[in-house]
Coordinates of C-alpha atoms and ligand atoms in Angstrom, one line a residue:
M158 CA 8.8 -4.0 -41.7
T159 CA 12.8 -3.6 -40.3
S160 CA 13.0 -6.4 -38.1
A161 CA 15.9 -5.3 -34.9
T162 CA 18.9 -7.1 -35.2
K163 CA 20.4 -5.3 -31.7
S164 CA 19.2 -5.9 -28.0
Y165 CA 17.2 -3.0 -26.3
E166 CA 20.9 -2.7 -23.7
D167 CA 23.0 -2.5 -27.1
V168 CA 21.0 0.0 -28.6
V169 CA 21.2 2.4 -25.8
A170 CA 24.7 1.7 -25.4
T171 CA 25.7 2.6 -29.0
Y172 CA 23.0 5.6 -29.6
E173 CA 21.2 8.2 -27.0
P174 CA 17.4 9.0 -28.2
V175 CA 15.8 12.2 -27.9
I176 CA 12.1 11.6 -27.2
G177 CA 8.7 14.8 -27.4
L178 CA 5.3 14.1 -27.2
E179 CA 2.3 15.7 -28.5
T180 CA -0.8 15.1 -26.5
H181 CA -4.2 16.7 -28.1
V182 CA -7.1 16.6 -25.0
E183 CA -10.8 17.0 -26.0
L184 CA -12.0 19.6 -23.6
G185 CA -15.4 18.2 -21.7
T186 CA -17.4 22.0 -22.4
N187 CA -20.6 21.4 -22.7
T188 CA -20.7 22.6 -26.2
K189 CA -18.3 22.9 -29.2
M190 CA -15.2 25.4 -29.8
F191 CA -16.6 27.6 -32.2
C192 CA -20.8 27.0 -32.3
G193 CA -23.4 25.9 -29.6
C194 CA -23.9 22.2 -30.4
P195 CA -23.7 19.7 -27.8
T196 CA -20.4 17.7 -27.6
V197 CA -22.3 14.2 -26.1
F198 CA -19.6 10.9 -26.6
G199 CA -21.5 8.4 -28.2
A200 CA -24.7 10.2 -30.0
E201 CA -26.4 9.0 -33.1
P202 CA -23.9 9.6 -36.5
N203 CA -24.8 13.7 -37.9
T204 CA -27.0 14.6 -34.5
Q205 CA -25.1 17.0 -33.4
V206 CA -24.0 19.4 -35.9
C207 CA -25.4 23.2 -37.2
P208 CA -24.0 25.1 -40.3
V209 CA -21.2 26.3 -37.9
C210 CA -19.5 22.8 -37.6
L211 CA -20.4 21.5 -41.3
G212 CA -18.8 24.6 -42.8
L213 CA -21.4 26.0 -44.0
P214 CA -21.2 29.3 -46.3
G215 CA -21.9 32.2 -44.5
S216 CA -21.8 30.7 -41.0
L217 CA -19.8 32.7 -38.8
P218 CA -17.3 30.8 -35.4
V219 CA -17.6 32.7 -31.8
A220 CA -15.0 31.4 -29.5
N221 CA -16.4 29.2 -26.5
K222 CA -15.1 31.1 -23.3
A223 CA -15.9 28.2 -21.4
A224 CA -12.4 26.1 -23.3
I225 CA -10.6 29.3 -23.0
E226 CA -10.9 29.6 -19.5
A227 CA -9.8 26.0 -19.6
T228 CA -6.5 26.0 -21.6
I229 CA -5.8 28.5 -19.5
R230 CA -5.6 26.7 -16.4
I231 CA -4.1 23.9 -18.3
G232 CA -1.5 26.4 -19.1
L233 CA -0.8 27.7 -15.7
A234 CA -1.0 23.7 -14.0
L235 CA 1.9 23.3 -16.5
N236 CA 3.8 26.5 -15.3
C237 CA 3.7 28.4 -18.8
S238 CA 3.3 32.1 -19.7
I239 CA -0.2 32.8 -20.8
A240 CA -0.5 34.8 -23.6
T241 CA -1.9 38.4 -23.3
W242 CA -2.8 38.7 -26.5
C243 CA -3.3 36.0 -29.3
R244 CA -5.4 34.9 -32.5
F245 CA -6.6 31.6 -34.1
A246 CA -5.3 30.6 -37.2
R247 CA -6.5 28.8 -40.4
K248 CA -4.6 25.1 -41.1
N249 CA -5.3 24.9 -44.7
Y250 CA -5.4 21.0 -45.9
F251 CA -8.6 18.9 -47.3
Y252 CA -9.7 15.5 -45.5
P253 CA -13.3 14.8 -46.1
D254 CA -13.6 14.4 -42.0
M255 CA -13.1 18.1 -42.3
P256 CA -16.1 20.1 -43.7
K257 CA -14.4 23.6 -44.2
N258 CA -11.1 22.4 -46.1
F259 CA -9.0 23.9 -43.2
Q260 CA -9.2 24.0 -39.2
I261 CA -9.0 26.9 -36.9
S262 CA -6.1 25.9 -34.7
Q263 CA -3.5 28.3 -33.3
Y264 CA 0.3 28.9 -35.2
D265 CA 2.7 31.4 -34.5
E266 CA 0.6 32.9 -31.4
P267 CA -0.1 29.7 -28.8
L268 CA -2.2 30.5 -26.0
C269 CA 0.1 29.3 -23.2
V270 CA 4.1 28.8 -24.3
D271 CA 7.1 27.9 -21.8
G272 CA 6.1 25.9 -18.8
Y273 CA 7.8 22.5 -17.6
L274 CA 5.8 19.2 -16.1
D275 CA 7.7 17.3 -13.4
V276 CA 7.4 13.5 -13.4
D277 CA 9.3 11.0 -11.5
V278 CA 10.9 7.6 -12.8
D279 CA 12.8 5.4 -11.5
G280 CA 13.9 7.3 -7.8
Q281 CA 15.1 10.7 -10.4
T282 CA 12.9 13.5 -11.2
I283 CA 12.7 14.3 -14.7
R284 CA 11.7 17.9 -16.2
V285 CA 10.4 17.7 -18.9
G286 CA 9.9 21.3 -21.3
I287 CA 6.6 22.2 -22.4
E288 CA 6.7 23.9 -25.4
R289 CA 3.6 25.6 -26.2
V290 CA 0.0 24.5 -25.2
H291 CA -2.9 25.8 -27.9
L292 CA -6.1 25.6 -28.7
E293 CA -7.9 24.7 -31.8
E294 CA -11.3 22.2 -32.7
D295 CA -11.4 18.6 -33.3
T296 CA -12.6 17.2 -37.1
G297 CA -15.0 14.8 -37.7
K298 CA -14.7 11.0 -38.0
T299 CA -14.6 8.5 -41.1
L300 CA -15.7 5.1 -40.8
H301 CA -14.3 3.0 -43.2
I302 CA -17.4 0.0 -43.7
G303 CA -16.4 -3.7 -44.9
G304 CA -12.7 -4.2 -44.5
A305 CA -10.9 -6.6 -42.0
T306 CA -8.8 -3.9 -40.4
G307 CA -11.3 -0.4 -40.1
R308 CA -8.8 0.5 -42.4
I309 CA -9.2 2.0 -45.9
H310 CA -7.7 -0.5 -47.8
G311 CA -10.1 -3.1 -48.3
A312 CA -13.2 -1.5 -47.6
T313 CA -16.3 -0.9 -49.9
E314 CA -17.5 2.5 -48.2
S315 CA -16.3 5.3 -46.0
L316 CA -18.9 7.2 -44.0
V317 CA -18.1 10.4 -42.1
D318 CA -19.5 11.6 -39.0
Y319 CA -19.1 15.6 -38.1
N320 CA -20.3 15.1 -34.2
R321 CA -16.8 15.6 -33.0
A322 CA -16.3 18.0 -35.8
G323 CA -15.9 21.5 -33.6
I324 CA -15.3 19.5 -30.4
P325 CA -12.4 21.9 -28.2
L326 CA -8.9 20.5 -28.6
V327 CA -6.3 21.0 -26.7
E328 CA -2.6 20.8 -28.2
I329 CA 0.0 20.4 -25.4
V330 CA 3.6 20.2 -27.0
T331 CA 6.6 19.3 -25.5
K332 CA 10.2 20.3 -26.0
P333 CA 12.4 17.2 -26.8
V334 CA 13.7 15.8 -24.2
A335 CA 17.1 14.4 -24.1
G336 CA 19.1 12.6 -21.8
T337 CA 17.0 10.5 -20.5
G338 CA 19.3 7.6 -22.0
Q339 CA 17.5 3.5 -21.5
L340 CA 14.4 5.4 -19.5
A341 CA 13.1 7.3 -22.9
P342 CA 10.0 4.9 -23.1
A343 CA 9.8 5.0 -19.0
V344 CA 9.7 8.8 -19.1
A345 CA 7.4 9.0 -22.0
R346 CA 4.6 6.8 -20.2
A347 CA 5.4 8.7 -17.1
Y348 CA 4.9 11.7 -18.8
V349 CA 1.5 11.1 -20.7
T350 CA 0.5 9.9 -16.5
E351 CA 1.5 12.8 -15.0
L352 CA -0.4 14.9 -17.7
R353 CA -3.7 12.8 -17.8
D354 CA -3.6 13.0 -13.7
L355 CA -3.3 16.4 -14.4
L356 CA -5.9 17.6 -16.6
R357 CA -7.8 14.9 -14.3
T358 CA -7.5 17.5 -11.2
L359 CA -8.2 20.2 -13.0
D360 CA -11.5 18.5 -14.3
V361 CA -11.0 19.7 -17.9
S362 CA -11.7 16.7 -20.3
D363 CA -12.6 12.9 -19.4
V364 CA -9.4 12.0 -20.7
R365 CA -9.8 8.5 -21.8
M366 CA -7.6 7.4 -24.3
E367 CA -9.6 4.3 -25.2
Q368 CA -12.1 6.7 -26.2
G369 CA -9.7 8.9 -28.2
S370 CA -9.9 12.0 -25.6
M371 CA -6.9 12.1 -25.4
R372 CA -4.4 11.5 -27.4
C373 CA -0.6 11.2 -27.8
D374 CA 1.8 11.2 -31.0
V375 CA 5.2 10.3 -30.0
N376 CA 7.7 11.7 -31.6
T377 CA 11.5 9.3 -31.6
S378 CA 14.9 9.9 -33.0
L379 CA 18.3 8.8 -31.9
N380 CA 22.1 10.0 -32.4
K381 CA 25.4 8.7 -31.3
P382 CA 26.8 10.6 -28.6
G383 CA 28.5 13.7 -29.3
E384 CA 26.6 14.0 -32.6
E385 CA 23.8 15.9 -33.5
W386 CA 20.1 14.7 -32.7
G387 CA 19.0 12.5 -35.5
T388 CA 15.7 12.6 -37.8
R389 CA 12.6 12.2 -35.8
T390 CA 9.8 10.0 -36.9
E391 CA 6.4 10.4 -35.3
T392 CA 4.7 8.0 -34.4
K393 CA 0.5 8.9 -34.4
N394 CA -2.8 8.2 -32.2
V395 CA -1.1 5.7 -29.6
N396 CA -4.4 5.4 -27.3
S397 CA -3.1 3.9 -24.0
L398 CA -0.1 4.6 -21.8
R399 CA 1.4 0.9 -22.1
S400 CA 1.5 0.9 -26.0
V401 CA 3.3 4.6 -25.1
E402 CA 6.3 3.3 -23.3
R403 CA 6.1 0.6 -26.5
A404 CA 5.9 2.6 -29.2
V405 CA 9.1 4.5 -28.2
R406 CA 11.1 1.3 -27.4
S407 CA 10.3 0.3 -30.7
E408 CA 10.8 2.9 -32.8
M409 CA 14.5 3.2 -30.8
L410 CA 15.1 -0.7 -32.1
R411 CA 13.8 -0.3 -35.8
Q412 CA 15.8 3.3 -35.9
A413 CA 18.9 1.4 -34.6
S414 CA 18.7 -1.6 -37.2
V415 CA 18.1 1.4 -39.6
L416 CA 21.4 3.6 -38.4
D417 CA 23.4 0.4 -37.9
A418 CA 22.8 -0.4 -41.1
G419 CA 24.0 2.3 -43.1
G420 CA 20.7 3.6 -44.0
S421 CA 19.1 7.0 -43.0
I422 CA 15.2 7.9 -41.0
T423 CA 13.0 9.1 -42.7
Q424 CA 11.3 12.0 -41.3
E425 CA 7.4 10.5 -41.9
T426 CA 4.8 9.3 -39.4
R427 CA 4.2 5.9 -38.6
H428 CA 1.5 3.8 -36.8
F429 CA 1.6 1.9 -33.6
H430 CA -0.1 -1.9 -33.7
E431 CA -1.2 -2.9 -30.1
D432 CA -1.4 -6.6 -31.5
T433 CA 2.3 -7.0 -33.1
G434 CA 4.4 -3.5 -30.5
D435 CA 5.9 -2.3 -34.4
T436 CA 5.1 1.0 -36.0
T437 CA 4.9 1.0 -39.9
S438 CA 5.2 3.7 -42.1
G439 CA 2.3 6.4 -42.6
R440 CA 2.7 9.6 -44.6
S441 CA 5.8 11.8 -45.1
K442 CA 5.3 14.3 -42.8
E443 CA 4.2 17.9 -43.9
T444 CA 5.9 21.0 -43.0
A445 CA 4.5 23.7 -41.9
T446 CA 4.5 25.6 -45.0
D447 CA 2.2 22.9 -46.8
Y448 CA -0.9 24.4 -44.3
R449 CA -0.4 28.1 -45.4
Y450 CA -1.3 28.7 -41.9
F451 CA -2.9 32.7 -41.8
P452 CA -4.2 34.6 -38.7
E453 CA -8.3 33.8 -38.7
P454 CA -10.0 36.9 -40.4
D455 CA -14.0 35.8 -38.6
L456 CA -12.7 35.8 -35.0
V457 CA -11.5 38.8 -33.1
P458 CA -7.8 38.4 -31.2
L459 CA -8.2 36.8 -27.8
A460 CA -6.9 39.1 -25.0
P461 CA -7.0 37.3 -22.1
D462 CA -7.1 40.3 -18.6
P463 CA -4.4 39.3 -16.8
A464 CA -6.3 40.0 -13.6
W465 CA -8.6 36.9 -14.4
V466 CA -5.7 35.0 -15.5
E467 CA -4.8 35.6 -12.2
T468 CA -7.8 34.7 -10.4
L469 CA -7.6 31.5 -12.2
K470 CA -4.0 30.4 -11.4
A471 CA -5.0 31.6 -7.3
A472 CA -7.6 28.9 -7.4
L473 CA -5.6 26.2 -9.3
P474 CA -6.4 22.5 -7.2
E475 CA -3.3 21.1 -5.7
T476 CA -1.1 18.7 -8.7
P477 CA -1.6 15.3 -8.2
R478 CA 2.4 15.4 -7.5
A479 CA 1.7 17.6 -4.7
R480 CA -0.5 15.6 -3.2
R481 CA 1.3 12.5 -3.4
A482 CA 3.6 13.5 -1.0
R483 CA 1.8 15.5 0.9
L484 CA 0.1 12.0 1.5
Q485 CA 3.2 10.1 1.4
Q486 CA 3.9 12.1 4.9
E487 CA 0.6 11.5 6.4
W488 CA 0.7 8.2 5.9
R489 CA 4.4 7.7 6.7
V490 CA 5.6 5.0 3.7
S491 CA 8.9 5.4 2.0
D492 CA 9.4 6.1 -2.1
H493 CA 8.9 2.8 -2.9
D494 CA 5.5 2.1 -0.8
L495 CA 4.3 4.8 -2.5
Q496 CA 5.8 4.3 -6.0
S497 CA 3.8 0.8 -5.8
I498 CA 1.0 2.7 -4.5
V499 CA 1.1 4.5 -7.6
N500 CA 1.6 2.0 -10.1
A501 CA -1.1 0.1 -8.6
G502 CA -3.7 2.3 -9.1
A503 CA -4.5 3.1 -5.3
V504 CA -3.6 6.3 -4.3
E505 CA -7.3 7.6 -4.3
L506 CA -8.4 4.4 -2.9
I507 CA -6.6 4.2 -0.3
E508 CA -7.2 8.2 0.4
A509 CA -10.9 7.2 0.6
T510 CA -10.3 4.1 2.7
V511 CA -8.6 6.1 5.5
A512 CA -11.2 9.3 5.3
A513 CA -13.7 6.3 5.9
G514 CA -12.2 5.6 9.0
A515 CA -8.8 3.3 8.2
T516 CA -5.3 3.5 9.6
P517 CA -3.3 4.1 6.0
D518 CA -1.4 0.8 7.1
A519 CA -4.6 -1.3 7.6
A520 CA -6.5 0.5 3.8
R521 CA -2.9 -0.1 2.1
K522 CA -2.7 -3.5 3.4
W523 CA -6.0 -4.5 1.4
W524 CA -6.2 -2.6 -1.3
L525 CA -2.0 -3.9 -2.4
G526 CA -2.7 -7.2 -0.7
E527 CA -5.8 -9.4 -0.9
L528 CA -7.9 -6.9 -3.9
A529 CA -4.7 -6.3 -5.7
R530 CA -4.3 -10.2 -6.2
R531 CA -8.1 -10.0 -6.8
A532 CA -7.5 -7.4 -9.5
N533 CA -4.4 -9.2 -10.8
N534 CA -6.3 -12.5 -11.9
D535 CA -9.4 -10.6 -12.9
G536 CA -7.4 -8.7 -15.0
V537 CA -9.1 -5.9 -14.3
E538 CA -8.2 -1.9 -12.2
L539 CA -8.3 -1.6 -8.5
S540 CA -10.7 0.7 -8.9
A541 CA -13.3 -2.0 -11.2
L542 CA -13.3 -4.6 -8.3
A543 CA -17.0 -4.1 -6.3
V544 CA -15.5 -3.1 -3.6
T545 CA -15.9 0.2 -1.9
P546 CA -13.1 2.1 0.3
A547 CA -16.1 2.1 2.6
D548 CA -16.3 -1.7 2.6
V549 CA -12.7 -2.1 3.0
A550 CA -12.5 0.4 6.3
E551 CA -15.6 -1.3 7.8
L552 CA -14.1 -4.7 7.2
Q553 CA -10.9 -3.8 8.7
Q554 CA -13.0 -2.1 11.9
L555 CA -14.7 -5.5 12.5
V556 CA -11.1 -7.5 12.7
D557 CA -10.1 -4.4 15.0
A558 CA -13.3 -5.1 17.0
G559 CA -12.4 -8.9 17.2
K560 CA -15.6 -10.2 15.0
L561 CA -13.4 -11.1 12.2
T562 CA -10.4 -13.1 12.1
D563 CA -7.7 -12.3 8.9
K564 CA -8.9 -15.8 7.8
L565 CA -12.7 -15.0 8.0
A566 CA -12.2 -11.5 7.2
R567 CA -11.0 -12.7 3.1
Q568 CA -13.8 -14.6 3.0
V569 CA -16.1 -12.1 3.5
L570 CA -14.1 -9.9 1.1
E571 CA -15.3 -12.9 -1.0
G572 CA -18.5 -11.9 -0.9
T573 CA -18.4 -8.9 -1.0
L574 CA -16.5 -9.3 -4.3
A575 CA -19.2 -11.4 -5.0
G576 CA -21.8 -8.5 -4.6
E577 CA -23.3 -9.9 -1.6
G578 CA -23.5 -6.6 0.1
S579 CA -21.2 -4.8 2.7
P580 CA -18.9 -6.9 5.2
S581 CA -21.7 -6.9 7.7
A582 CA -24.2 -8.0 5.2
V583 CA -22.1 -10.7 4.1
M584 CA -21.2 -11.5 7.8
A585 CA -25.4 -12.1 8.5
A586 CA -25.9 -13.4 5.9
R587 CA -23.2 -16.5 5.8
G588 CA -23.2 -16.6 9.7
V589 CA -19.7 -15.6 10.0
E590 CA -18.6 -14.8 12.8
V591 CA -15.8 -15.5 15.6
V592 CA -16.7 -17.9 18.4
S593 CA -16.0 -15.7 21.1
D594 CA -18.4 -17.4 23.5
T595 CA -15.7 -18.7 25.8
G596 CA -18.3 -20.9 27.4
A597 CA -18.5 -22.7 23.6
L598 CA -14.7 -22.4 23.1
T599 CA -14.1 -24.2 26.4
A600 CA -16.4 -26.9 25.2
A601 CA -14.7 -27.6 22.0
V602 CA -11.4 -27.7 23.9
D603 CA -12.1 -29.9 26.5
E604 CA -13.4 -31.9 23.5
A605 CA -10.2 -31.7 21.7
I606 CA -8.5 -32.8 24.9
A607 CA -10.6 -35.7 25.3
A608 CA -9.8 -37.1 21.8
N609 CA -6.2 -36.5 22.1
P610 CA -4.9 -37.7 25.5
D611 CA -1.2 -38.5 23.9
V612 CA -1.0 -34.8 22.9
A613 CA -2.7 -33.2 26.0
A614 CA -0.2 -35.6 28.7
K615 CA 2.8 -33.7 26.1
I616 CA 1.4 -30.3 26.7
R617 CA 1.1 -31.1 30.4
E618 CA 5.0 -31.6 30.4
G619 CA 5.9 -28.0 29.1
K620 CA 5.6 -29.3 25.0
V621 CA 3.8 -26.5 24.5
A622 CA 4.5 -26.5 20.6
A623 CA 1.9 -29.7 20.5
A624 CA -1.0 -27.5 21.0
G625 CA -1.2 -26.8 17.3
V626 CA -3.1 -30.4 16.7
L627 CA -5.2 -29.4 19.7
V628 CA -5.5 -25.6 18.0
G629 CA -6.2 -27.2 14.3
A630 CA -9.0 -30.1 16.2
V631 CA -11.4 -26.6 17.8
M632 CA -11.0 -24.8 14.7
K633 CA -12.4 -27.3 12.8
A634 CA -14.8 -28.1 15.2
T635 CA -15.6 -24.3 15.2
R636 CA -15.4 -24.1 11.2
G637 CA -13.0 -21.7 11.0
Q638 CA -14.7 -19.3 13.3
A639 CA -12.6 -18.9 16.7
D640 CA -9.5 -17.0 16.9
A641 CA -7.0 -19.3 16.8
K642 CA -4.4 -17.4 19.9
T643 CA -7.5 -17.7 21.8
V644 CA -8.3 -21.2 21.5
R645 CA -4.0 -21.5 22.1
D646 CA -4.2 -20.0 25.2
L647 CA -7.5 -21.3 26.2
I648 CA -5.1 -25.3 25.9
V649 CA -2.3 -23.9 27.4
S650 CA -4.6 -22.4 30.3
R651 CA -6.5 -25.7 31.0
L652 CA -3.6 -28.0 30.9
S653 CA -1.2 -25.9 33.1
Ligands
ZN704 ZN1 -21.9 23.1 -34.4

């Protein structure tokens, strides 16, 4: 491991980064790519297998139409051209989790090519070119038992689970992204975020990075301005959005220190370590010729009917980016405010709260204020809080109707978050409500005046600012359940 000798600012002042991303996405089809086995996550090992996905002699694959349809929809949403004729290919290599000793993939004839995805970073729109989108099958999973790290080193035994073998996998490869300078790590993260949201909108995968249904390999290289692109490394299986950004940054720092010392970068795969934020060397990278690709002889070519492709295109949902632009207009928020909403993961929550009857401003106030603070304190996503958009809309309606002050509303929200039920249920259970009965309030005001004759005298002389003391006394007497402004008005009118 080489430690960085330069600051990040110095690195980007000396070198220009070029990044590229390869993303694997497990499709959410009911059955595997080339057989009828189920694809449920977390089943007992080796219970979702058959002769085809175990690669037994004499078994023959049949392509899954739902997977092909999902891949074409992904390609269309990424502005790609869809091939009118293409083939699967065998990628030959040995690995224990791959029972056939080859993977059915696509090589020189991918299903979708030459598209793009626009991402917004720091107020700039950056167009990330898409080289290809192709369809393949996933491998099984090897579990190394007995070691401390879960890696093969130090393990006493290794077990293979073939449940994942043959699950349809889409690989999305970007073109090299150059010219982003110091934004490169943020661009990488923004791309993966946008892609994840797009795939979720298309409903083709559950895109859970932590469960491995979306996995990213990040290519990084550095070159000096005006020189050719440098040798790239590929950091494998980066499994969170934050790690995508950290992996690019860490690799930029490492490569710069190697280059500064007069060394050269080895083309290799590297592993990202979540705990240290560093990458370490994996294996030297195979080239395509090592895989001896050839067209898969057991499958007929794929020739999607252009009319079918047109139908799929016409039925594509609104993209997350177009949706954000529309909501920004509807909610009348600035670019900056919209970015805060996106960063907080609150777009859907606010949209649902507005649909439940709140104004956009009120919905935004709760989700980005009190609730964001709470989520931050608890270290969870906003969407994981025990409060629904309907609860938030109800809370605001209670405030608007004068039944809760802002302060009381926050107390009621605490109750909802603690699992005590909807805001109105919490109010009923805790006996919380604004004291709006003027008779009761007047009595409390008169008591406060009687108990503080000096203050009352000042107010009578026109020193209205002194009313704060009496307001405090009334709020205390009503356990905070009065509206401070109403109390104040009442005090002033009693003393004038
Ligand atoms: Zn099978």
